[in-house]
Amino acid sequence: QVQLVESGGGVVQPGGSLRLSCAASGFTFSSYGMHWVRQAPGKGLEWVAFIHYDGIHKYYADSVKGRFTISRDNSKNTLYLQMNSLRAEDTAVYYCAKEVTGSYYVDYWGQGTLVTVSS
Amino acid sequence: QSVLTQPPSVSGTPGQRVTISCSGSSSNIGSNTVNWYQQLPGTAPKLLIYTNNQRPSGVPDRFSGSKSGTSASLAITGLQAEDEADYYCQSYDNSLSGWVFGGGTKLTVL
């Protein structure tokens, strides 16, 4: 069965960096686009970034553009989110999610990893 | 401020029918399909409705979706206690070149 397991969350100071990982299994990872979506405590869902199956095309929300980088290693079935210049407003649970090809929706989500930006 | 607008909360009694609206614009709902996710307390979101009105396998037919112009709706009939959750609409926005979500609607079963 499809499994997405995020890791790498934690507490970081404002201006710091963190790299999240999402280990995928149960499907052909290299064939699917992947998203990062976040949820601040007590708030709604916010789309963060998307990467095509081949890792070439990437898209970002304006709120993270220039600070976050999405990438993937298809040989390791792993999705990444490199987060730099972190701000308090980046505090959230970060979910990775698998897109249904060419459809603009996701059918599987990970359990999420919490990132807290605080001094 | 979310790009898609949902009511913050709705409520109903067991067995009732409730609807959740999602309002957007020509650059998102007006041009693209709408999807709905259910988030039970303390869990990750789950796909509920895709491509405006399609249900993934395993989702009861009590849940239905519709879209008209720049708005969409989620309807839940035969309301059950386990339906108490947050519901989010989502679409693609051509102007932003990315996904957009509604702010979420908390459904309370009285």
PDB file of C-alpha atoms in Angstrom:
ATOM      1  CA  GLN A   1       0.000   0.000   0.000  1.00  0.00           C
ATOM      2  CA  VAL A   2       1.068   3.603  -0.556  1.00  0.00           C
ATOM      3  CA  GLN A   3       3.056   5.069   2.311  1.00  0.00           C
ATOM      4  CA  LEU A   4       4.503   8.544   2.692  1.00  0.00           C
ATOM      5  CA  VAL A   5       6.606   9.187   5.776  1.00  0.00           C
ATOM      6  CA  GLU A   6       7.884  12.672   6.515  1.00  0.00           C
ATOM      7  CA  SER A   7      10.843  13.410   8.754  1.00  0.00           C
ATOM      8  CA  GLY A   8      13.232  16.217   9.587  1.00  0.00           C
ATOM      9  CA  GLY A   9      10.945  18.553  11.483  1.00  0.00           C
ATOM     10  CA  GLY A  10      11.990  20.245  14.687  1.00  0.00           C
ATOM     11  CA  VAL A  11      12.659  23.557  16.363  1.00  0.00           C
ATOM     12  CA  VAL A  12      14.786  26.101  14.524  1.00  0.00           C
ATOM     13  CA  GLN A  13      15.622  29.741  15.167  1.00  0.00           C
ATOM     14  CA  PRO A  14      14.385  32.509  12.877  1.00  0.00           C
ATOM     15  CA  GLY A  15      16.735  32.815   9.918  1.00  0.00           C
ATOM     16  CA  GLY A  16      17.779  29.191  10.238  1.00  0.00           C
ATOM     17  CA  SER A  17      17.491  26.275   7.841  1.00  0.00           C
ATOM     18  CA  LEU A  18      15.928  22.839   7.890  1.00  0.00           C
ATOM     19  CA  ARG A  19      15.552  20.026   5.373  1.00  0.00           C
ATOM     20  CA  LEU A  20      12.468  17.859   5.366  1.00  0.00           C
ATOM     21  CA  SER A  21      12.337  14.412   3.795  1.00  0.00           C
ATOM     22  CA  CYS A  22       9.444  12.293   2.616  1.00  0.00           C
ATOM     23  CA  ALA A  23      10.112   8.589   2.102  1.00  0.00           C
ATOM     24  CA  ALA A  24       7.716   7.011  -0.382  1.00  0.00           C
ATOM     25  CA  SER A  25       6.790   3.368  -0.841  1.00  0.00           C
ATOM     26  CA  GLY A  26       4.058   1.236  -2.339  1.00  0.00           C
ATOM     27  CA  PHE A  27       4.016   2.939  -5.743  1.00  0.00           C
ATOM     28  CA  THR A  28       6.360   3.874  -8.588  1.00  0.00           C
ATOM     29  CA  PHE A  29       7.668   7.095  -7.069  1.00  0.00           C
ATOM     30  CA  SER A  30       9.474   8.194 -10.231  1.00  0.00           C
ATOM     31  CA  SER A  31       6.183   8.332 -12.154  1.00  0.00           C
ATOM     32  CA  TYR A  32       4.336  10.837  -9.981  1.00  0.00           C
ATOM     33  CA  GLY A  33       4.463  14.515  -9.187  1.00  0.00           C
ATOM     34  CA  MET A  34       4.683  15.362  -5.510  1.00  0.00           C
ATOM     35  CA  HIS A  35       3.516  18.254  -3.349  1.00  0.00           C
ATOM     36  CA  TRP A  36       4.344  19.813  -0.020  1.00  0.00           C
ATOM     37  CA  VAL A  37       1.373  21.306   1.853  1.00  0.00           C
ATOM     38  CA  ARG A  38       1.567  22.914   5.279  1.00  0.00           C
ATOM     39  CA  GLN A  39      -0.837  23.705   8.088  1.00  0.00           C
ATOM     40  CA  ALA A  40      -0.049  26.278  10.752  1.00  0.00           C
ATOM     41  CA  PRO A  41      -1.326  25.432  14.244  1.00  0.00           C
ATOM     42  CA  GLY A  42      -5.098  25.809  14.325  1.00  0.00           C
ATOM     43  CA  LYS A  43      -5.172  27.091  10.738  1.00  0.00           C
ATOM     44  CA  GLY A  44      -6.098  25.807   7.303  1.00  0.00           C
ATOM     45  CA  LEU A  45      -4.126  24.085   4.582  1.00  0.00           C
ATOM     46  CA  GLU A  46      -1.619  26.030   2.499  1.00  0.00           C
ATOM     47  CA  TRP A  47       0.025  24.684  -0.638  1.00  0.00           C
ATOM     48  CA  VAL A  48       3.810  25.108  -0.540  1.00  0.00           C
ATOM     49  CA  ALA A  49       5.436  23.523  -3.590  1.00  0.00           C
ATOM     50  CA  PHE A  50       5.133  20.964  -6.374  1.00  0.00           C
ATOM     51  CA  ILE A  51       7.697  18.985  -8.353  1.00  0.00           C
ATOM     52  CA  HIS A  52       7.109  17.039 -11.529  1.00  0.00           C
ATOM     53  CA  TYR A  53       7.877  13.325 -11.660  1.00  0.00           C
ATOM     54  CA  ASP A  54      11.208  13.945 -13.365  1.00  0.00           C
ATOM     55  CA  GLY A  55      12.358  16.658 -10.954  1.00  0.00           C
ATOM     56  CA  ILE A  56      12.766  19.225 -13.705  1.00  0.00           C
ATOM     57  CA  HIS A  57       9.735  21.451 -13.282  1.00  0.00           C
ATOM     58  CA  LYS A  58       9.072  22.987  -9.878  1.00  0.00           C
ATOM     59  CA  TYR A  59       6.480  25.453  -8.633  1.00  0.00           C
ATOM     60  CA  TYR A  60       6.243  27.412  -5.406  1.00  0.00           C
ATOM     61  CA  ALA A  61       3.782  29.458  -3.413  1.00  0.00           C
ATOM     62  CA  ASP A  62       4.709  33.137  -3.332  1.00  0.00           C
ATOM     63  CA  SER A  63       5.107  32.930   0.446  1.00  0.00           C
ATOM     64  CA  VAL A  64       8.110  30.585   0.146  1.00  0.00           C
ATOM     65  CA  LYS A  65       9.542  31.443  -3.269  1.00  0.00           C
ATOM     66  CA  GLY A  66      13.272  32.152  -3.073  1.00  0.00           C
ATOM     67  CA  ARG A  67      13.564  30.599   0.398  1.00  0.00           C
ATOM     68  CA  PHE A  68      12.375  27.005  -0.059  1.00  0.00           C
ATOM     69  CA  THR A  69      13.568  24.439  -2.602  1.00  0.00           C
ATOM     70  CA  ILE A  70      11.726  21.262  -3.493  1.00  0.00           C
ATOM     71  CA  SER A  71      13.711  18.358  -4.898  1.00  0.00           C
ATOM     72  CA  ARG A  72      13.559  14.598  -5.251  1.00  0.00           C
ATOM     73  CA  ASP A  73      15.833  11.593  -5.562  1.00  0.00           C
ATOM     74  CA  ASN A  74      13.989   8.988  -7.589  1.00  0.00           C
ATOM     75  CA  SER A  75      16.715   6.424  -6.919  1.00  0.00           C
ATOM     76  CA  LYS A  76      15.940   6.727  -3.199  1.00  0.00           C
ATOM     77  CA  ASN A  77      12.162   7.201  -3.536  1.00  0.00           C
ATOM     78  CA  THR A  78      12.500  10.356  -1.483  1.00  0.00           C
ATOM     79  CA  LEU A  79      11.102  13.882  -1.720  1.00  0.00           C
ATOM     80  CA  TYR A  80      12.810  16.815  -0.030  1.00  0.00           C
ATOM     81  CA  LEU A  81      12.042  20.352   1.050  1.00  0.00           C
ATOM     82  CA  GLN A  82      15.014  22.564   1.830  1.00  0.00           C
ATOM     83  CA  MET A  83      13.839  25.497   3.929  1.00  0.00           C
ATOM     84  CA  ASN A  84      16.121  28.501   4.377  1.00  0.00           C
ATOM     85  CA  SER A  85      15.664  31.928   5.983  1.00  0.00           C
ATOM     86  CA  LEU A  86      12.913  30.511   8.143  1.00  0.00           C
ATOM     87  CA  ARG A  87      10.383  32.854   9.738  1.00  0.00           C
ATOM     88  CA  ALA A  88       7.963  32.464  12.609  1.00  0.00           C
ATOM     89  CA  GLU A  89       5.112  32.268  10.112  1.00  0.00           C
ATOM     90  CA  ASP A  90       6.653  29.118   8.608  1.00  0.00           C
ATOM     91  CA  THR A  91       5.734  27.258  11.802  1.00  0.00           C
ATOM     92  CA  ALA A  92       3.431  24.466  10.670  1.00  0.00           C
ATOM     93  CA  VAL A  93       2.921  20.784  10.123  1.00  0.00           C
ATOM     94  CA  TYR A  94       4.355  19.964   6.715  1.00  0.00           C
ATOM     95  CA  TYR A  95       2.702  17.212   4.686  1.00  0.00           C
ATOM     96  CA  CYS A  96       3.990  15.555   1.543  1.00  0.00           C
ATOM     97  CA  ALA A  97       1.353  14.311  -0.866  1.00  0.00           C
ATOM     98  CA  LYS A  98       1.242  12.282  -4.078  1.00  0.00           C
ATOM     99  CA  GLU A  99      -0.494  13.783  -7.093  1.00  0.00           C
ATOM    100  CA  VAL A 100      -2.691  11.847  -9.469  1.00  0.00           C
ATOM    101  CA  THR A 101      -0.936  12.464 -12.767  1.00  0.00           C
ATOM    102  CA  GLY A 102      -2.150  15.542 -14.619  1.00  0.00           C
ATOM    103  CA  SER A 103      -5.106  15.977 -12.336  1.00  0.00           C
ATOM    104  CA  TYR A 104      -4.328  18.793  -9.885  1.00  0.00           C
ATOM    105  CA  TYR A 105      -5.330  16.728  -6.850  1.00  0.00           C
ATOM    106  CA  VAL A 106      -3.597  14.333  -4.495  1.00  0.00           C
ATOM    107  CA  ASP A 107      -4.756  10.898  -3.459  1.00  0.00           C
ATOM    108  CA  TYR A 108      -2.317  10.124  -0.627  1.00  0.00           C
ATOM    109  CA  TRP A 109      -0.883  12.202   2.205  1.00  0.00           C
ATOM    110  CA  GLY A 110       1.821  11.567   4.743  1.00  0.00           C
ATOM    111  CA  GLN A 111       1.236  11.975   8.460  1.00  0.00           C
ATOM    112  CA  GLY A 112       3.119  15.274   8.574  1.00  0.00           C
ATOM    113  CA  THR A 113       6.153  16.627  10.402  1.00  0.00           C
ATOM    114  CA  LEU A 114       6.079  19.680  12.679  1.00  0.00           C
ATOM    115  CA  VAL A 115       8.408  22.604  12.071  1.00  0.00           C
ATOM    116  CA  THR A 116       8.594  25.239  14.794  1.00  0.00           C
ATOM    117  CA  VAL A 117      10.450  28.470  14.118  1.00  0.00           C
ATOM    118  CA  SER A 118      11.148  30.180  17.411  1.00  0.00           C
ATOM    119  CA  SER A 119      13.955  31.825  19.322  1.00  0.00           C
TER     120      SER A 119
ATOM    121  CA  GLN B   1      -6.940  35.336   3.610  1.00  0.00           C
ATOM    122  CA  SER B   2      -7.591  32.288   1.444  1.00  0.00           C
ATOM    123  CA  VAL B   3      -8.102  32.567  -2.302  1.00  0.00           C
ATOM    124  CA  LEU B   4     -11.153  30.291  -2.093  1.00  0.00           C
ATOM    125  CA  THR B   5     -13.884  31.300   0.338  1.00  0.00           C
ATOM    126  CA  GLN B   6     -15.648  28.810   2.592  1.00  0.00           C
ATOM    127  CA  PRO B   7     -17.912  29.372   5.602  1.00  0.00           C
ATOM    128  CA  PRO B   8     -15.898  28.891   8.817  1.00  0.00           C
ATOM    129  CA  SER B   9     -18.442  26.518  10.281  1.00  0.00           C
ATOM    130  CA  VAL B  10     -21.628  24.585   9.588  1.00  0.00           C
ATOM    131  CA  SER B  11     -23.627  22.292  11.810  1.00  0.00           C
ATOM    132  CA  GLY B  12     -26.401  19.748  11.613  1.00  0.00           C
ATOM    133  CA  THR B  13     -28.104  16.981  13.491  1.00  0.00           C
ATOM    134  CA  PRO B  14     -27.733  13.282  12.701  1.00  0.00           C
ATOM    135  CA  GLY B  15     -29.599  12.334   9.556  1.00  0.00           C
ATOM    136  CA  GLN B  16     -29.745  15.890   8.231  1.00  0.00           C
ATOM    137  CA  ARG B  17     -28.318  17.224   4.982  1.00  0.00           C
ATOM    138  CA  VAL B  18     -25.696  19.945   5.074  1.00  0.00           C
ATOM    139  CA  THR B  19     -23.877  21.802   2.337  1.00  0.00           C
ATOM    140  CA  ILE B  20     -20.534  23.589   2.339  1.00  0.00           C
ATOM    141  CA  SER B  21     -19.905  26.261  -0.253  1.00  0.00           C
ATOM    142  CA  CYS B  22     -16.623  27.221  -1.887  1.00  0.00           C
ATOM    143  CA  SER B  23     -16.400  30.449  -3.837  1.00  0.00           C
ATOM    144  CA  GLY B  24     -13.574  31.375  -6.174  1.00  0.00           C
ATOM    145  CA  SER B  25     -12.927  33.278  -9.378  1.00  0.00           C
ATOM    146  CA  SER B  26     -12.437  32.836 -13.087  1.00  0.00           C
ATOM    147  CA  SER B  27      -8.743  32.067 -12.632  1.00  0.00           C
ATOM    148  CA  ASN B  28      -9.342  29.093 -10.352  1.00  0.00           C
ATOM    149  CA  ILE B  29     -12.738  27.407  -9.992  1.00  0.00           C
ATOM    150  CA  GLY B  30     -14.026  29.087 -13.150  1.00  0.00           C
ATOM    151  CA  SER B  31     -11.263  27.451 -15.196  1.00  0.00           C
ATOM    152  CA  ASN B  32     -10.323  24.307 -13.300  1.00  0.00           C
ATOM    153  CA  THR B  33     -11.799  21.419 -11.393  1.00  0.00           C
ATOM    154  CA  VAL B  34     -12.503  21.413  -7.666  1.00  0.00           C
ATOM    155  CA  ASN B  35     -11.458  18.832  -5.108  1.00  0.00           C
ATOM    156  CA  TRP B  36     -12.527  18.353  -1.498  1.00  0.00           C
ATOM    157  CA  TYR B  37     -10.567  16.969   1.442  1.00  0.00           C
ATOM    158  CA  GLN B  38     -11.786  15.822   4.841  1.00  0.00           C
ATOM    159  CA  GLN B  39      -9.545  16.253   7.866  1.00  0.00           C
ATOM    160  CA  LEU B  40     -10.574  14.416  10.989  1.00  0.00           C
ATOM    161  CA  PRO B  41      -9.210  15.811  14.268  1.00  0.00           C
ATOM    162  CA  GLY B  42      -5.497  15.154  14.667  1.00  0.00           C
ATOM    163  CA  THR B  43      -5.075  13.414  11.329  1.00  0.00           C
ATOM    164  CA  ALA B  44      -3.814  14.180   7.828  1.00  0.00           C
ATOM    165  CA  PRO B  45      -6.294  15.320   5.182  1.00  0.00           C
ATOM    166  CA  LYS B  46      -8.023  12.666   3.102  1.00  0.00           C
ATOM    167  CA  LEU B  47      -9.311  12.983  -0.459  1.00  0.00           C
ATOM    168  CA  LEU B  48     -13.115  13.103  -0.375  1.00  0.00           C
ATOM    169  CA  ILE B  49     -14.239  14.367  -3.802  1.00  0.00           C
ATOM    170  CA  TYR B  50     -12.146  14.881  -6.927  1.00  0.00           C
ATOM    171  CA  THR B  51     -12.776  16.488 -10.291  1.00  0.00           C
ATOM    172  CA  ASN B  52     -15.854  18.342  -9.013  1.00  0.00           C
ATOM    173  CA  ASN B  53     -18.078  15.356  -8.301  1.00  0.00           C
ATOM    174  CA  GLN B  54     -16.155  12.073  -8.301  1.00  0.00           C
ATOM    175  CA  ARG B  55     -15.830   9.924  -5.187  1.00  0.00           C
ATOM    176  CA  PRO B  56     -12.734   7.803  -4.544  1.00  0.00           C
ATOM    177  CA  SER B  57     -13.458   4.196  -3.721  1.00  0.00           C
ATOM    178  CA  GLY B  58     -14.416   3.820  -0.094  1.00  0.00           C
ATOM    179  CA  VAL B  59     -16.071   7.228   0.231  1.00  0.00           C
ATOM    180  CA  PRO B  60     -19.783   6.794   1.014  1.00  0.00           C
ATOM    181  CA  ASP B  61     -22.282   8.080  -1.527  1.00  0.00           C
ATOM    182  CA  ARG B  62     -23.623  10.351   1.226  1.00  0.00           C
ATOM    183  CA  PHE B  63     -20.907  12.730   0.073  1.00  0.00           C
ATOM    184  CA  SER B  64     -21.378  14.547  -3.225  1.00  0.00           C
ATOM    185  CA  GLY B  65     -19.830  17.507  -4.981  1.00  0.00           C
ATOM    186  CA  SER B  66     -20.942  19.971  -7.591  1.00  0.00           C
ATOM    187  CA  LYS B  67     -19.574  22.983  -9.412  1.00  0.00           C
ATOM    188  CA  SER B  68     -21.208  25.873 -11.221  1.00  0.00           C
ATOM    189  CA  GLY B  69     -19.339  28.821 -12.660  1.00  0.00           C
ATOM    190  CA  THR B  70     -16.902  30.097 -10.066  1.00  0.00           C
ATOM    191  CA  SER B  71     -18.434  28.229  -7.107  1.00  0.00           C
ATOM    192  CA  ALA B  72     -18.565  24.695  -5.835  1.00  0.00           C
ATOM    193  CA  SER B  73     -20.431  22.845  -3.127  1.00  0.00           C
ATOM    194  CA  LEU B  74     -20.011  19.764  -0.995  1.00  0.00           C
ATOM    195  CA  ALA B  75     -23.187  18.093   0.197  1.00  0.00           C
ATOM    196  CA  ILE B  76     -23.417  15.539   2.973  1.00  0.00           C
ATOM    197  CA  THR B  77     -26.682  13.666   3.424  1.00  0.00           C
ATOM    198  CA  GLY B  78     -27.661  11.388   6.289  1.00  0.00           C
ATOM    199  CA  LEU B  79     -25.257  13.204   8.582  1.00  0.00           C
ATOM    200  CA  GLN B  80     -23.378  10.961  11.018  1.00  0.00           C
ATOM    201  CA  ALA B  81     -21.342  11.712  14.120  1.00  0.00           C
ATOM    202  CA  GLU B  82     -18.170  10.496  12.406  1.00  0.00           C
ATOM    203  CA  ASP B  83     -18.568  13.188   9.742  1.00  0.00           C
ATOM    204  CA  GLU B  84     -17.501  15.785  12.294  1.00  0.00           C
ATOM    205  CA  ALA B  85     -14.320  17.156  10.732  1.00  0.00           C
ATOM    206  CA  ASP B  86     -12.784  20.045   8.818  1.00  0.00           C
ATOM    207  CA  TYR B  87     -13.502  20.188   5.102  1.00  0.00           C
ATOM    208  CA  TYR B  88     -11.343  21.975   2.525  1.00  0.00           C
ATOM    209  CA  CYS B  89     -11.972  22.797  -1.113  1.00  0.00           C
ATOM    210  CA  GLN B  90      -8.994  23.028  -3.462  1.00  0.00           C
ATOM    211  CA  SER B  91      -8.397  24.042  -7.058  1.00  0.00           C
ATOM    212  CA  TYR B  92      -5.630  25.216  -9.354  1.00  0.00           C
ATOM    213  CA  ASP B  93      -5.167  28.911  -9.992  1.00  0.00           C
ATOM    214  CA  ASN B  94      -3.949  29.899 -13.449  1.00  0.00           C
ATOM    215  CA  SER B  95      -2.820  33.381 -12.346  1.00  0.00           C
ATOM    216  CA  LEU B  96      -0.829  32.086  -9.382  1.00  0.00           C
ATOM    217  CA  SER B  97       0.403  28.987 -11.233  1.00  0.00           C
ATOM    218  CA  GLY B  98      -0.286  26.902  -8.174  1.00  0.00           C
ATOM    219  CA  TRP B  99      -2.816  25.277  -5.954  1.00  0.00           C
ATOM    220  CA  VAL B 100      -5.252  27.223  -3.822  1.00  0.00           C
ATOM    221  CA  PHE B 101      -7.281  26.046  -0.843  1.00  0.00           C
ATOM    222  CA  GLY B 102     -10.342  27.337   0.884  1.00  0.00           C
ATOM    223  CA  GLY B 103      -9.936  28.391   4.482  1.00  0.00           C
ATOM    224  CA  GLY B 104     -11.703  25.262   5.681  1.00  0.00           C
ATOM    225  CA  THR B 105     -15.124  24.607   7.189  1.00  0.00           C
ATOM    226  CA  LYS B 106     -15.598  22.957  10.544  1.00  0.00           C
ATOM    227  CA  LEU B 107     -18.588  20.635  10.521  1.00  0.00           C
ATOM    228  CA  THR B 108     -20.196  20.036  13.890  1.00  0.00           C
ATOM    229  CA  VAL B 109     -22.716  17.240  14.337  1.00  0.00           C
ATOM    230  CA  LEU B 110     -25.050  18.337  17.116  1.00  0.00           C
TER     231      LEU B 110
END
